[in-house]
Amino acid sequence: MTHSLRHTLIPSAFAAIAVLAAVTACGGDSGSSAPAPTPPAAFSPSVALMTDVHFEDVYGDFKNSSFSGIPGTGGKNATIRTMYAQLTSTRLFNENYFAFRAALDDAFAKGIKYVALPGDYTDDAQPVNVDGIAAILQEYRAKGMRFFIAPGNHDPNEPFDDDEAGKNDFLTKDGKEQKVFATGNAACKAADATVVCTDQLKELGYENIIARLGDFGFMPTSTDVLWETPFSQYANGYNYTDAKTQSALANRQFEICAEGEGGAYKVAGTTYTKCANLVDASYLVEPTKGLWLLSIDANVYIPNARFDAANPKSFKGYDGAGNAGWNKVLTHKKHLIEWITKVSARAKAEGKQLIAFSHYPTMDFYANQTDAMKAVFKSGAFQTARVPETATTAALAATGLQLHVGGHMHFNGSNEYTDNTGRYLANVQSPSLAVYGAAYKIVTYKSVDTADVQTVALNDVPRFKELFPHYQVEYDYLQASMVPADIAKRWNHGVLDTRSYGEFTRYYFGELSRLRFMDEYWPCEMKEAAVNLTLQQMLVLSQLNTAVTLAQLKDAPNIVPLSATCAAAGTPPASPVAAPATQLGADWATATTKARALAVAAGLDFDALAAVTPYEFYGDFHRTVYAGELALRDMGELRVKQYKLLMSAFPAAPAAIVKVGDKPSDQNAVQVAFQAQFKQVFAIFKGLGSGKPSGHFTIDFKNKKLVNADTAGVSFN
């Protein structure tokens, strides 16, 4: 190999290399030092799935002389976003450029010929980025690889071109931010001198995306055994000439209305409004005999209040697809459900190895913790609106589809569903290359009844620090500036000291948690506890039993790092307070003794728990939300064991929180809110880290279950 990728799910990844070498007669990973076990022969060629690449061409040309980027070595100018923009986003914009190349190199070295990209392959479908990724895919296509794209909600952002789009945080050579917008933007029309205007930043709709990326699955090739769309009709059997005709966008449209799908799918008695024809970019391809790849366009852009029947191609007339997903496919793209049912039946009858992929998950992606998360965290936290409803999952299982790979949430995870008739569906969540836990999946059918799924983690990525000198300039500028807006954007320099892509993304997620998630997701009193308590203090608080109230904490300083700041003033008891504030010290000492005993009984060093800082705790929690099993491996066995202690330490039935309105009363005893809330937090934490196998596993379609194939797996169980 030309670069180093550490495969965290080893020995399973070595097994994958042996499988792929046997299938494709290509070499394996020459950097592997351990002997590879001999796996069962593969039933069909392996497919790599690389989800949510969010590609931005870091050396792209904006075709505007007023801003050509930051001069760099080799005559290349960097057109990149700021580090602050990255550290406050749920995806990287810059370093994932190098991660994507590393993943492609790794897959190529394994002999993998087929690569699926289930949506958000670009960050917003701008010409500079669409053309940039097309050039890279053509480069690898010339080496013998083939690519199959499914649309995501970032490509396209809207079904039609948006000439008002752009970004306000490109980095200049001076470390400042530069606004770059498409020419239709109001600032460009007003000739705002602070804005760079270029249609390289316009966001493309379906027509222009497919025109630029048709070679990568959207259009048939002469070597395909089969290629079709949901609308294809082959009167005399499949042939390439007819396929080319069927692939024309005019033949791939459906009617969508505000109330649901139109055309033949209108429900009698229902009034349909705001109707328009949109492209459905779905396709089924058989690139080699026996392997069916079902690329599903599950984007649903519903006409909104700004829809203009006289101008139905205005991008403003449609809601974004991000929260719609499969829930809305059932009502607004009914033709897809009908087609998937037919494809699944044909695949089974003809003995095809069917791998379906779309941008959106088909079932709960939070390890079945969604309801608990809704109950504990702020309304809308963790984007729970994107979780498919149970009825949606049931409807998809009813199609007969058995294997689906999704993205969108940037999570590594798996789940499965069996309905009351025995129909089984496995959903594999492929993680993003642009976040913590960056990895790609390899799916290989070992038999008609078994599929093998490998997860290859991107820890060591060549060139990942190539842009760091530019971020140093940004850092220096922010540190020197006294402008309040600049001061608010200061970030920790430690991110530039990271030594690997894995370490970099881990640090990035700590900063993302600090700068965004803690405010956005955690209620005030929960945030206060999470950002102030070490793991040792949490353990002690789990054991605390005092009558001293939150309101009294001001009279007992330096014992518990909490306050009544997030509480509402409650009515003090009519009689004297049951315990003076000074009692808190003695009660804390008693709780400390109990906590130490718990740690010793668990084989842990109680004092070492103090080294697990608040920053590490809430970073670990959010990293586990995204990466699941991969996050636990990164933590290591000791940290996992420490968290398991907390998961079992809380009272079986914590006291209920007394509230004033929607806030806890300051008359609650010090431990009450913490014990009631964090018992649930740690239960969710445990669930997220103990879900279905998501590293190396097999999907047993006959017995309807996911089977962990990694004996070195780590979980909270």
Coordinates of C-alpha atoms in Angstrom, one line a residue, residues 270-499:
T270 CA -58.1 14.0 -1.5
T271 CA -57.4 17.4 -2.9
Y272 CA -53.9 17.8 -4.2
T273 CA -52.2 21.2 -4.4
K274 CA -48.8 22.6 -5.4
C275 CA -48.0 19.8 -7.8
A276 CA -44.9 19.6 -9.9
N277 CA -42.7 17.0 -11.7
L278 CA -39.4 16.1 -10.2
V279 CA -36.6 13.8 -11.2
D280 CA -36.1 10.5 -9.3
A281 CA -32.5 9.5 -9.7
S282 CA -32.9 5.9 -8.5
Y283 CA -31.5 3.1 -10.5
L284 CA -30.7 -0.6 -10.3
V285 CA -27.5 -1.8 -11.9
E286 CA -25.9 -5.3 -12.4
P287 CA -22.3 -4.3 -13.0
T288 CA -21.2 -8.0 -13.0
K289 CA -23.3 -11.1 -13.2
G290 CA -25.1 -11.9 -10.0
L291 CA -24.5 -8.6 -8.1
W292 CA -27.4 -6.1 -8.0
L293 CA -26.8 -2.6 -6.6
L294 CA -30.0 -0.7 -5.8
S295 CA -29.3 3.0 -5.6
I296 CA -32.4 4.6 -4.1
D297 CA -33.1 8.3 -4.3
A298 CA -34.9 8.8 -1.0
N299 CA -34.7 12.6 -1.2
V300 CA -38.2 14.1 -0.7
Y301 CA -38.5 17.8 -1.6
I302 CA -42.1 18.7 -0.7
P303 CA -43.6 21.8 -2.3
N304 CA -44.0 24.5 0.4
A305 CA -45.8 27.8 0.9
R306 CA -43.4 29.6 -1.6
F307 CA -44.2 27.2 -4.4
D308 CA -45.2 29.0 -7.6
A309 CA -47.1 26.9 -10.1
A310 CA -46.0 29.4 -12.8
N311 CA -42.3 28.8 -11.9
P312 CA -42.1 25.3 -10.5
K313 CA -38.4 25.1 -11.1
S314 CA -37.7 27.8 -8.5
F315 CA -35.6 26.2 -5.7
K316 CA -37.4 28.3 -3.1
G317 CA -40.6 26.4 -3.6
Y318 CA -39.5 23.2 -1.9
D319 CA -38.6 22.2 1.6
G320 CA -35.2 20.5 2.2
A321 CA -35.0 16.8 2.4
G322 CA -32.9 16.5 5.5
N323 CA -35.7 15.6 8.0
A324 CA -38.0 13.9 5.5
G325 CA -36.2 10.7 4.7
W326 CA -38.0 7.4 4.4
N327 CA -41.0 8.7 6.5
K328 CA -41.9 10.9 3.6
V329 CA -41.0 8.4 0.9
L330 CA -44.0 6.4 2.0
T331 CA -46.4 9.3 1.2
H332 CA -44.6 11.3 -1.4
K333 CA -42.7 8.7 -3.4
K334 CA -45.0 5.7 -3.3
H335 CA -43.7 4.5 -6.7
L336 CA -40.3 3.7 -5.0
I337 CA -42.0 1.3 -2.5
E338 CA -43.7 -0.5 -5.4
W339 CA -40.5 -0.7 -7.4
I340 CA -38.4 -1.9 -4.4
T341 CA -40.9 -4.7 -3.8
K342 CA -40.6 -5.8 -7.4
V343 CA -36.8 -5.6 -7.4
S344 CA -36.6 -7.6 -4.1
A345 CA -38.8 -10.3 -5.5
R346 CA -36.9 -10.6 -8.7
A347 CA -33.6 -10.7 -6.9
K348 CA -34.8 -13.6 -4.8
A349 CA -36.2 -15.5 -7.7
E350 CA -33.1 -15.0 -9.8
G351 CA -30.6 -15.6 -7.1
K352 CA -29.1 -12.1 -7.2
Q353 CA -27.0 -10.7 -4.4
L354 CA -28.9 -7.5 -3.7
I355 CA -27.3 -4.6 -1.8
A356 CA -29.6 -1.6 -1.5
F357 CA -28.3 1.8 -0.4
S358 CA -29.8 5.2 0.0
H359 CA -28.8 8.3 2.0
Y360 CA -31.3 7.7 4.8
P361 CA -31.5 5.1 7.5
T362 CA -34.5 2.8 7.4
M363 CA -34.8 2.3 11.2
D364 CA -33.8 3.6 14.6
F365 CA -30.1 4.6 14.3
Y366 CA -29.7 5.4 18.0
A367 CA -29.4 1.7 19.2
N368 CA -33.1 2.0 20.1
Q369 CA -32.4 4.8 22.5
T370 CA -34.4 7.5 20.7
D371 CA -37.3 7.7 23.1
A372 CA -34.9 7.9 26.1
M373 CA -32.9 10.7 24.4
K374 CA -36.1 12.7 23.7
A375 CA -37.1 12.4 27.3
V376 CA -33.7 13.5 28.7
F377 CA -32.2 16.1 26.4
K378 CA -33.6 19.4 24.9
S379 CA -36.4 19.2 22.5
G380 CA -35.0 18.4 19.0
A381 CA -31.6 17.5 20.4
F382 CA -29.5 15.0 18.5
Q383 CA -31.8 15.5 15.4
T384 CA -34.3 12.8 16.6
A385 CA -36.8 14.2 14.1
R386 CA -34.8 12.2 11.5
V387 CA -35.4 8.8 13.1
P388 CA -37.7 6.7 11.0
E389 CA -41.0 5.8 12.5
T390 CA -41.7 2.1 13.3
A391 CA -44.4 2.1 10.7
T392 CA -41.9 3.2 8.1
T393 CA -39.5 0.4 9.0
A394 CA -42.4 -2.1 8.8
A395 CA -43.4 -0.8 5.4
L396 CA -39.8 -1.2 4.1
A397 CA -39.5 -4.7 5.5
A398 CA -42.8 -5.6 3.8
T399 CA -41.1 -4.9 0.4
G400 CA -39.0 -8.0 0.9
L401 CA -35.8 -5.9 1.0
Q402 CA -33.3 -7.6 3.4
L403 CA -30.1 -5.4 3.3
H404 CA -29.9 -1.7 3.2
V405 CA -26.9 0.6 3.8
G406 CA -27.6 4.2 4.8
G407 CA -25.8 7.3 5.9
H408 CA -27.0 10.8 6.6
M409 CA -26.5 10.8 10.3
H410 CA -22.7 10.2 10.1
F411 CA -23.1 7.3 12.5
N412 CA -21.5 3.9 12.7
G413 CA -24.1 1.4 13.7
S414 CA -26.4 -1.4 12.8
N415 CA -30.0 -2.4 13.5
E416 CA -32.5 -5.1 12.4
Y417 CA -36.2 -5.6 12.2
T418 CA -38.4 -8.7 11.8
D419 CA -42.1 -8.2 11.3
N420 CA -44.8 -10.6 12.5
T421 CA -44.8 -12.5 9.2
G422 CA -41.1 -13.2 9.5
R423 CA -39.9 -10.6 6.9
Y424 CA -36.4 -9.4 7.9
L425 CA -34.5 -6.2 7.2
A426 CA -31.0 -5.3 8.3
N427 CA -29.9 -1.7 8.2
V428 CA -26.2 -0.9 8.2
Q429 CA -25.3 2.7 9.0
S430 CA -22.0 3.6 7.2
P431 CA -20.2 6.3 9.1
S432 CA -19.0 9.5 7.4
L433 CA -15.4 10.1 6.3
A434 CA -15.7 13.6 7.5
V435 CA -16.3 13.1 11.3
Y436 CA -14.9 11.3 14.3
G437 CA -15.1 7.5 13.7
A438 CA -14.4 8.0 10.0
A439 CA -14.6 4.7 8.3
Y440 CA -16.0 2.9 5.3
K441 CA -17.9 -0.4 5.0
I442 CA -17.1 -3.5 2.9
V443 CA -20.0 -5.8 2.1
T444 CA -19.4 -9.3 0.7
Y445 CA -22.0 -12.0 0.2
K446 CA -20.5 -15.3 1.4
S447 CA -23.5 -17.3 0.4
V448 CA -27.1 -16.7 -0.6
D449 CA -28.1 -16.5 3.1
T450 CA -25.1 -14.7 4.6
A451 CA -23.4 -11.3 4.0
D452 CA -20.2 -10.2 5.7
V453 CA -19.8 -6.6 6.7
Q454 CA -16.4 -5.1 7.6
T455 CA -15.6 -1.7 8.9
V456 CA -12.3 -0.1 8.0
A457 CA -11.4 2.9 10.2
L458 CA -9.4 5.7 8.7
N459 CA -6.9 6.5 11.4
D460 CA -3.7 7.2 9.5
V461 CA -4.4 9.5 6.5
P462 CA -1.5 10.8 4.4
R463 CA -1.3 14.6 4.0
F464 CA -4.0 15.2 6.6
K465 CA -1.8 18.1 8.1
E466 CA -1.2 19.7 4.7
L467 CA -3.4 22.7 5.5
F468 CA -2.4 23.1 9.1
P469 CA 0.0 26.0 8.4
H470 CA -3.0 28.0 7.1
Y471 CA -4.9 27.3 10.3
Q472 CA -1.9 28.6 12.3
V473 CA -2.4 31.9 10.6
E474 CA -6.1 31.9 11.5
Y475 CA -5.2 31.0 15.1
D476 CA -2.7 33.8 15.4
Y477 CA -5.2 36.3 14.0
L478 CA -7.9 35.3 16.4
Q479 CA -5.6 35.4 19.4
A480 CA -4.4 38.9 18.5
S481 CA -7.8 40.4 17.6
M482 CA -9.8 42.2 20.3
V483 CA -13.0 42.2 18.2
P484 CA -15.7 40.4 20.2
A485 CA -16.8 38.3 17.2
D486 CA -13.2 37.1 16.7
I487 CA -12.7 36.4 20.4
A488 CA -15.8 34.2 20.4
K489 CA -14.3 32.2 17.6
R490 CA -11.0 31.3 19.3
W491 CA -10.3 27.6 19.4
N492 CA -7.8 25.3 21.2
H493 CA -4.5 25.1 19.5
G494 CA -4.1 21.5 20.5
V495 CA -6.0 20.4 17.4
L496 CA -3.0 21.4 15.4
D497 CA -0.7 19.2 17.5
T498 CA -2.6 16.0 16.6
R499 CA -0.5 13.2 14.9

